[in-house]
PDB file of C-alpha atoms in Angstrom:
ATOM      1  CA  MET A  84     -26.559   0.783   0.234  1.00 78.00           C
ATOM      2  CA  HIS A  85     -22.767   1.016   0.551  1.00 86.00           C
ATOM      3  CA  TYR A  86     -21.122   4.051   2.193  1.00 91.00           C
ATOM      4  CA  TRP A  87     -17.742   4.970   3.634  1.00 87.00           C
ATOM      5  CA  TYR A  88     -16.166   7.803   5.571  1.00 89.00           C
ATOM      6  CA  GLY A  89     -12.633   8.066   6.948  1.00 90.00           C
ATOM      7  CA  CYS A  90      -9.035   9.052   6.249  1.00 90.00           C
ATOM      8  CA  ILE A  91      -6.971   8.341   3.164  1.00 91.00           C
ATOM      9  CA  ASP A  92      -3.211   8.603   2.638  1.00 93.00           C
ATOM     10  CA  THR A  93      -1.011   8.314  -0.444  1.00 93.00           C
ATOM     11  CA  PRO A  94       2.493   7.545   0.874  1.00 93.00           C
ATOM     12  CA  GLN A  95       4.245   8.713  -2.313  1.00 92.00           C
ATOM     13  CA  ASN A  96       3.405  12.270  -1.229  1.00 90.00           C
ATOM     14  CA  GLU A  97       5.751  12.004   1.779  1.00 90.00           C
ATOM     15  CA  TYR A  98       8.140   9.190   0.934  1.00 92.00           C
ATOM     16  CA  GLY A  99       8.478   9.280  -2.859  1.00 92.00           C
ATOM     17  CA  LYS A 100      10.379   6.344  -4.332  1.00 90.00           C
ATOM     18  CA  ASP A 101      11.043   4.938  -0.841  1.00 90.00           C
ATOM     19  CA  VAL A 102       7.439   3.678  -0.864  1.00 93.00           C
ATOM     20  CA  ALA A 103       8.704   0.760  -2.975  1.00 93.00           C
ATOM     21  CA  LYS A 104      10.317  -0.577   0.228  1.00 94.00           C
ATOM     22  CA  PHE A 105       7.109  -0.536   2.275  1.00 96.00           C
ATOM     23  CA  THR A 106       5.527  -3.921   2.934  1.00 96.00           C
ATOM     24  CA  ILE A 107       3.750  -3.344   6.258  1.00 97.00           C
ATOM     25  CA  ILE A 108       0.830  -1.184   7.330  1.00 97.00           C
ATOM     26  CA  THR A 109      -0.169  -1.118  10.973  1.00 97.00           C
ATOM     27  CA  ASP A 110      -2.380   0.698  13.455  1.00 97.00           C
ATOM     28  CA  ASN A 111      -3.889   0.397  16.924  1.00 98.00           C
ATOM     29  CA  LEU A 112      -7.652   0.327  17.361  1.00 98.00           C
ATOM     30  CA  LYS A 113      -9.268   0.930  20.749  1.00 98.00           C
ATOM     31  CA  ILE A 114     -12.938   0.176  21.377  1.00 98.00           C
ATOM     32  CA  ILE A 115     -13.948   2.976  23.702  1.00 97.00           C
ATOM     33  CA  LYS A 116     -17.736   2.810  23.956  1.00 96.00           C
ATOM     34  CA  ASP A 117     -20.678   0.680  22.832  1.00 97.00           C
ATOM     35  CA  ASN A 118     -23.397   2.942  21.419  1.00 96.00           C
ATOM     36  CA  GLY A 119     -25.879   0.080  21.091  1.00 96.00           C
ATOM     37  CA  ASN A 120     -26.704  -1.996  18.068  1.00 97.00           C
ATOM     38  CA  ARG A 121     -28.856  -0.051  15.596  1.00 96.00           C
ATOM     39  CA  ILE A 122     -27.604  -1.894  12.515  1.00 96.00           C
ATOM     40  CA  PRO A 123     -30.542  -2.746  10.215  1.00 96.00           C
ATOM     41  CA  ASP A 124     -31.592  -6.324   9.556  1.00 96.00           C
ATOM     42  CA  LYS A 125     -29.180  -8.345   7.383  1.00 95.00           C
ATOM     43  CA  SER A 126     -26.682  -5.429   7.412  1.00 97.00           C
ATOM     44  CA  TRP A 127     -23.209  -4.833   8.812  1.00 97.00           C
ATOM     45  CA  MET A 128     -20.555  -2.151   9.302  1.00 97.00           C
ATOM     46  CA  LEU A 129     -16.764  -2.198   9.365  1.00 97.00           C
ATOM     47  CA  TYR A 130     -13.918  -0.318  11.031  1.00 98.00           C
ATOM     48  CA  LEU A 131     -11.225  -0.593   8.394  1.00 97.00           C
ATOM     49  CA  LEU A 132      -7.484  -0.920   8.131  1.00 98.00           C
ATOM     50  CA  GLU A 133      -7.106  -1.070   4.354  1.00 97.00           C
ATOM     51  CA  ILE A 134      -4.161  -0.913   1.973  1.00 97.00           C
ATOM     52  CA  PHE A 135      -4.472  -0.751  -1.818  1.00 97.00           C
ATOM     53  CA  ASN A 136      -1.692  -2.041  -4.034  1.00 97.00           C
ATOM     54  CA  ILE A 137      -0.660  -0.290  -7.262  1.00 96.00           C
ATOM     55  CA  GLN A 138      -3.371  -2.251  -9.098  1.00 96.00           C
ATOM     56  CA  HIS A 139      -5.922  -0.789  -6.631  1.00 96.00           C
ATOM     57  CA  PHE A 140      -6.692  -4.215  -5.134  1.00 97.00           C
ATOM     58  CA  ALA A 141      -7.750  -3.869  -1.490  1.00 97.00           C
ATOM     59  CA  VAL A 142      -6.240  -5.840   1.402  1.00 98.00           C
ATOM     60  CA  GLU A 143      -8.046  -5.325   4.725  1.00 98.00           C
ATOM     61  CA  LEU A 144      -8.017  -6.270   8.401  1.00 98.00           C
ATOM     62  CA  ASN A 145     -11.338  -5.009   9.735  1.00 98.00           C
ATOM     63  CA  LEU A 146     -13.485  -5.023  12.837  1.00 98.00           C
ATOM     64  CA  ILE A 147     -16.930  -6.104  11.602  1.00 98.00           C
ATOM     65  CA  CYS A 148     -20.174  -5.429  13.499  1.00 98.00           C
ATOM     66  CA  GLN A 149     -23.395  -7.153  12.408  1.00 97.00           C
ATOM     67  CA  PHE A 150     -27.135  -6.721  12.944  1.00 97.00           C
ATOM     68  CA  ASP A 151     -27.232  -9.947  15.000  1.00 96.00           C
ATOM     69  CA  ASN A 152     -24.447  -8.890  17.432  1.00 95.00           C
ATOM     70  CA  GLN A 153     -21.848 -11.180  15.846  1.00 93.00           C
ATOM     71  CA  ASP A 154     -18.825  -8.878  16.081  1.00 97.00           C
ATOM     72  CA  TYR A 155     -15.385 -10.095  14.997  1.00 98.00           C
ATOM     73  CA  PHE A 156     -12.150  -9.238  13.176  1.00 98.00           C
ATOM     74  CA  GLU A 157     -11.839 -10.400   9.569  1.00 98.00           C
ATOM     75  CA  ALA A 158      -9.080 -10.594   6.956  1.00 98.00           C
ATOM     76  CA  ILE A 159     -10.409  -9.521   3.550  1.00 98.00           C
ATOM     77  CA  PHE A 160      -8.787  -9.647   0.111  1.00 97.00           C
ATOM     78  CA  LYS A 161     -10.224  -7.998  -3.021  1.00 95.00           C
ATOM     79  CA  GLY A 162     -13.617  -7.668  -1.332  1.00 94.00           C
ATOM     80  CA  HIS A 163     -13.881 -11.315  -0.238  1.00 95.00           C
ATOM     81  CA  ASN A 164     -13.758 -12.534   3.349  1.00 96.00           C
ATOM     82  CA  GLN A 165     -10.765 -14.835   3.886  1.00 97.00           C
ATOM     83  CA  TYR A 166     -10.452 -15.515   7.602  1.00 98.00           C
ATOM     84  CA  ARG A 167     -12.420 -14.741  10.775  1.00 98.00           C
ATOM     85  CA  PHE A 168     -10.166 -14.327  13.808  1.00 98.00           C
ATOM     86  CA  ALA A 169     -11.379 -16.768  16.464  1.00 97.00           C
ATOM     87  CA  LYS A 170      -8.932 -16.219  19.336  1.00 97.00           C
ATOM     88  CA  VAL A 171      -8.791 -12.411  19.395  1.00 98.00           C
ATOM     89  CA  LEU A 172     -12.309 -11.049  19.884  1.00 97.00           C
ATOM     90  CA  PRO A 173     -13.576  -7.462  20.261  1.00 98.00           C
ATOM     91  CA  GLN A 174     -14.146  -6.233  23.818  1.00 97.00           C
ATOM     92  CA  ILE A 175     -15.037  -2.800  25.157  1.00 97.00           C
ATOM     93  CA  GLY A 176     -12.000  -0.941  26.509  1.00 98.00           C
ATOM     94  CA  HIS A 177      -9.451  -3.165  24.795  1.00 98.00           C
ATOM     95  CA  LEU A 178      -6.680  -1.932  22.505  1.00 98.00           C
ATOM     96  CA  TYR A 179      -5.860  -3.982  19.404  1.00 98.00           C
ATOM     97  CA  HIS A 180      -2.765  -3.951  17.215  1.00 98.00           C
ATOM     98  CA  ARG A 181      -3.539  -4.647  13.542  1.00 98.00           C
ATOM     99  CA  GLN A 182      -0.900  -5.375  10.915  1.00 98.00           C
ATOM    100  CA  ILE A 183      -0.935  -6.329   7.229  1.00 98.00           C
ATOM    101  CA  ASN A 184       2.321  -7.520   5.664  1.00 97.00           C
ATOM    102  CA  PHE A 185       3.070  -8.040   1.972  1.00 97.00           C
ATOM    103  CA  LEU A 186       5.466 -11.017   1.834  1.00 94.00           C
ATOM    104  CA  ASP A 187       6.610 -10.804  -1.785  1.00 92.00           C
ATOM    105  CA  ASN A 188       9.278 -13.524  -1.580  1.00 89.00           C
ATOM    106  CA  ASP A 189       6.755 -16.002  -0.159  1.00 92.00           C
ATOM    107  CA  SER A 190       3.833 -14.855  -2.371  1.00 95.00           C
ATOM    108  CA  LYS A 191       1.749 -14.319   0.762  1.00 96.00           C
ATOM    109  CA  LEU A 192      -0.306 -11.693   2.515  1.00 98.00           C
ATOM    110  CA  GLU A 193       0.054 -11.890   6.288  1.00 97.00           C
ATOM    111  CA  PHE A 194      -2.596 -10.572   8.686  1.00 98.00           C
ATOM    112  CA  TYR A 195      -1.630 -10.171  12.344  1.00 98.00           C
ATOM    113  CA  LEU A 196      -3.869  -9.172  15.246  1.00 98.00           C
ATOM    114  CA  LYS A 197      -3.023  -8.743  18.920  1.00 98.00           C
ATOM    115  CA  ASP A 198      -5.106  -7.751  21.945  1.00 98.00           C
ATOM    116  CA  LEU A 199      -2.686  -5.462  23.799  1.00 98.00           C
ATOM    117  CA  ASN A 200      -4.681  -5.868  27.032  1.00 98.00           C
ATOM    118  CA  SER A 201      -4.658  -9.670  27.208  1.00 98.00           C
ATOM    119  CA  ASN A 202      -1.580 -10.255  24.959  1.00 98.00           C
ATOM    120  CA  GLU A 203      -3.608 -12.803  22.973  1.00 98.00           C
ATOM    121  CA  ASP A 204      -2.517 -12.752  19.340  1.00 98.00           C
ATOM    122  CA  GLU A 205      -3.421 -14.469  16.094  1.00 98.00           C
ATOM    123  CA  LYS A 206      -1.976 -14.650  12.590  1.00 98.00           C
ATOM    124  CA  PHE A 207      -3.359 -15.627   9.198  1.00 98.00           C
ATOM    125  CA  SER A 208      -1.421 -16.025   5.939  1.00 98.00           C
ATOM    126  CA  LEU A 209      -3.000 -16.005   2.498  1.00 98.00           C
ATOM    127  CA  ARG A 210      -1.112 -17.273  -0.550  1.00 97.00           C
ATOM    128  CA  VAL A 211      -1.701 -15.180  -3.667  1.00 96.00           C
ATOM    129  CA  ASP A 212      -0.659 -15.434  -7.296  1.00 93.00           C
ATOM    130  CA  ARG A 213       2.282 -13.105  -7.952  1.00 87.00           C
ATOM    131  CA  GLU A 214       1.291 -12.982 -11.612  1.00 89.00           C
ATOM    132  CA  GLN A 215      -2.060 -11.503 -10.611  1.00 93.00           C
ATOM    133  CA  PHE A 216      -1.096  -9.316  -7.628  1.00 96.00           C
ATOM    134  CA  ALA A 217       1.633  -6.655  -7.361  1.00 96.00           C
ATOM    135  CA  PHE A 218       3.230  -6.537  -3.900  1.00 96.00           C
ATOM    136  CA  GLN A 219       3.591  -2.749  -3.818  1.00 96.00           C
ATOM    137  CA  PHE A 220       1.709  -0.167  -1.765  1.00 96.00           C
ATOM    138  CA  HIS A 221      -0.291   2.622  -3.342  1.00 96.00           C
ATOM    139  CA  GLN A 222      -2.827   4.077  -0.878  1.00 95.00           C
ATOM    140  CA  SER A 223      -4.206   3.430   2.595  1.00 96.00           C
ATOM    141  CA  PHE A 224      -7.606   4.013   4.206  1.00 95.00           C
ATOM    142  CA  THR A 225      -8.886   3.858   7.766  1.00 95.00           C
ATOM    143  CA  GLY A 226     -12.414   4.687   8.839  1.00 94.00           C
ATOM    144  CA  VAL A 227     -15.975   3.363   8.729  1.00 95.00           C
ATOM    145  CA  GLU A 228     -17.862   1.494   6.038  1.00 95.00           C
ATOM    146  CA  TRP A 229     -21.614   0.896   6.121  1.00 95.00           C
ATOM    147  CA  TRP A 230     -23.546  -1.842   4.305  1.00 95.00           C
ATOM    148  CA  ASN A 231     -27.303  -1.333   4.477  1.00 95.00           C
ATOM    149  CA  ARG A 232     -29.407  -4.113   3.007  1.00 94.00           C
ATOM    150  CA  ILE A 233     -32.853  -2.604   3.610  1.00 93.00           C
ATOM    151  CA  SER A 234     -32.609   1.130   2.833  1.00 90.00           C
ATOM    152  CA  TYR A 235     -30.503   3.745   1.088  1.00 89.00           C
ATOM    153  CA  SER A 236     -28.805   5.449   4.047  1.00 88.00           C
ATOM    154  CA  PRO A 237     -26.004   4.968   6.572  1.00 92.00           C
ATOM    155  CA  TYR A 238     -26.980   4.349  10.204  1.00 94.00           C
ATOM    156  CA  PRO A 239     -25.518   5.078  13.682  1.00 95.00           C
ATOM    157  CA  ILE A 240     -22.154   3.429  14.351  1.00 96.00           C
ATOM    158  CA  ARG A 241     -21.956   0.572  16.856  1.00 96.00           C
ATOM    159  CA  TYR A 242     -18.740   1.554  18.644  1.00 97.00           C
ATOM    160  CA  GLU A 243     -16.887   4.736  19.438  1.00 97.00           C
ATOM    161  CA  ILE A 244     -13.268   3.942  18.619  1.00 97.00           C
ATOM    162  CA  GLU A 245      -9.811   5.482  18.586  1.00 97.00           C
ATOM    163  CA  ILE A 246      -7.318   4.889  15.790  1.00 96.00           C
ATOM    164  CA  SER A 247      -3.637   5.469  16.622  1.00 96.00           C
ATOM    165  CA  ASN A 248      -0.083   4.425  15.664  1.00 95.00           C
ATOM    166  CA  LEU A 249      -0.771   4.581  11.932  1.00 96.00           C
ATOM    167  CA  MET A 250       2.505   3.522  10.310  1.00 96.00           C
ATOM    168  CA  TYR A 251       4.145   1.957   7.271  1.00 96.00           C
ATOM    169  CA  GLY A 252       7.124  -0.345   7.621  1.00 96.00           C
ATOM    170  CA  TYR A 253       9.395  -2.908   6.055  1.00 94.00           C
ATOM    171  CA  ASN A 254      11.807  -5.671   7.033  1.00 89.00           C
ATOM    172  CA  ASP A 255      15.364  -4.290   7.040  1.00 85.00           C
ATOM    173  CA  ASN A 256      17.157  -7.628   7.571  1.00 80.00           C
ATOM    174  CA  LEU A 257      16.427 -10.585   5.302  1.00 74.00           C
ATOM    175  CA  TYR A 258      17.908 -12.938   7.884  1.00 79.00           C
ATOM    176  CA  ASP A 259      15.713 -11.668  10.727  1.00 78.00           C
ATOM    177  CA  PRO A 260      11.975 -11.331   9.947  1.00 75.00           C
ATOM    178  CA  THR A 261      11.401  -9.569  13.283  1.00 80.00           C
ATOM    179  CA  SER A 262      13.774  -6.714  12.356  1.00 85.00           C
ATOM    180  CA  GLN A 263      11.486  -3.986  11.053  1.00 89.00           C
ATOM    181  CA  LEU A 264      11.627  -0.221  10.494  1.00 93.00           C
ATOM    182  CA  TYR A 265       8.510   1.934  10.767  1.00 94.00           C
ATOM    183  CA  PHE A 266       7.549   5.350   9.415  1.00 94.00           C
ATOM    184  CA  PRO A 267       4.502   7.402  10.419  1.00 94.00           C
ATOM    185  CA  ILE A 268       1.683   7.766   7.941  1.00 92.00           C
ATOM    186  CA  GLY A 269       1.855  11.314   6.597  1.00 84.00           C
ATOM    187  CA  SER A 270      -0.885  13.854   5.923  1.00 77.00           C
ATOM    188  CA  ILE A 271      -4.240  12.103   6.080  1.00 82.00           C
ATOM    189  CA  TYR A 272      -7.271  13.562   4.339  1.00 79.00           C
ATOM    190  CA  GLU A 273     -10.946  12.991   5.009  1.00 79.00           C
ATOM    191  CA  ASN A 274     -12.454  10.782   2.342  1.00 81.00           C
ATOM    192  CA  LYS A 275     -16.134  10.039   1.606  1.00 78.00           C
ATOM    193  CA  ASP A 276     -18.064   7.940  -0.874  1.00 79.00           C
ATOM    194  CA  GLY A 277     -19.316  10.947  -2.831  1.00 74.00           C
ATOM    195  CA  THR A 278     -23.024  10.621  -2.025  1.00 75.00           C
ATOM    196  CA  ILE A 279     -25.135  13.488  -0.670  1.00 65.00           C
ATOM    197  CA  HIS A 280     -25.787  11.652   2.588  1.00 71.00           C
ATOM    198  CA  SER A 281     -24.734  13.117   5.904  1.00 77.00           C
ATOM    199  CA  TYR A 282     -22.899  10.634   8.099  1.00 83.00           C
ATOM    200  CA  PRO A 283     -23.904   9.564  11.625  1.00 87.00           C
ATOM    201  CA  ALA A 284     -20.216   9.642  12.615  1.00 87.00           C
ATOM    202  CA  LYS A 285     -17.432  12.194  12.691  1.00 86.00           C
ATOM    203  CA  LEU A 286     -13.652  12.173  13.030  1.00 87.00           C
ATOM    204  CA  HIS A 287     -12.573  14.054  16.165  1.00 89.00           C
ATOM    205  CA  ASP A 288      -9.262  15.248  17.603  1.00 85.00           C
ATOM    206  CA  ILE A 289      -7.090  14.421  14.599  1.00 86.00           C
ATOM    207  CA  THR A 290      -3.607  14.890  15.993  1.00 87.00           C
ATOM    208  CA  ARG A 291      -0.267  13.107  16.435  1.00 89.00           C
ATOM    209  CA  ARG A 292       0.894  11.012  19.341  1.00 89.00           C
ATOM    210  CA  ASN A 293       4.512   9.838  19.390  1.00 88.00           C
ATOM    211  CA  GLY A 294       4.758  11.192  15.854  1.00 90.00           C
ATOM    212  CA  CYS A 295       1.877   9.041  14.562  1.00 92.00           C
ATOM    213  CA  VAL A 296      -1.604  10.087  13.460  1.00 90.00           C
ATOM    214  CA  CYS A 297      -4.448   9.373  15.843  1.00 93.00           C
ATOM    215  CA  TYR A 298      -8.145  10.283  15.871  1.00 94.00           C
ATOM    216  CA  LEU A 299     -11.517   9.359  17.357  1.00 94.00           C
ATOM    217  CA  VAL A 300     -14.565   8.081  15.483  1.00 94.00           C
ATOM    218  CA  LYS A 301     -17.742   8.890  17.400  1.00 92.00           C
TER     219      LYS A 301
END
């Protein structure tokens, strides 16, 4: 009843020990087309921006689509919903900037979302226990996740989307939090949940734009 399909990256493969500097993961998500809501009753699907720390704890900023047409962006930590974005809402044709920031010195995770069409933005910070959570990147994932509460199969995706500007970054000036350096995510690899199911979605046109990975999900 839980399936996923998308792209995974392990930054150590490209950046080696420099990964220890990375505190930011970011992408742009564009909602291109509404395919209609065929999500089963009591079920939902997600378009993920997900970073795992070295303990394999997941931190996510996802677009969530539900069976009852309640679509929204959500900050998620270790599998638990933390904050539903109320100001920045999904709209067809709009391009959204998503960013997750590990703020080690403040013991916080920061989730930032901006609608690049309307310039509306929203931020959420989550305080975490530094004794329980290591502020160091390990692996990233973008793609689609299905939750099906009534049968054992994935189902057609709600939106056709484009993912672009996949990057890691860090703050390069302790006295200026807006001073940040970014590096393109390296060689992404298709990743699936390991079941025998075929998926009602495919990654198309995996390429680079301005040096950054981009692809379509449709």
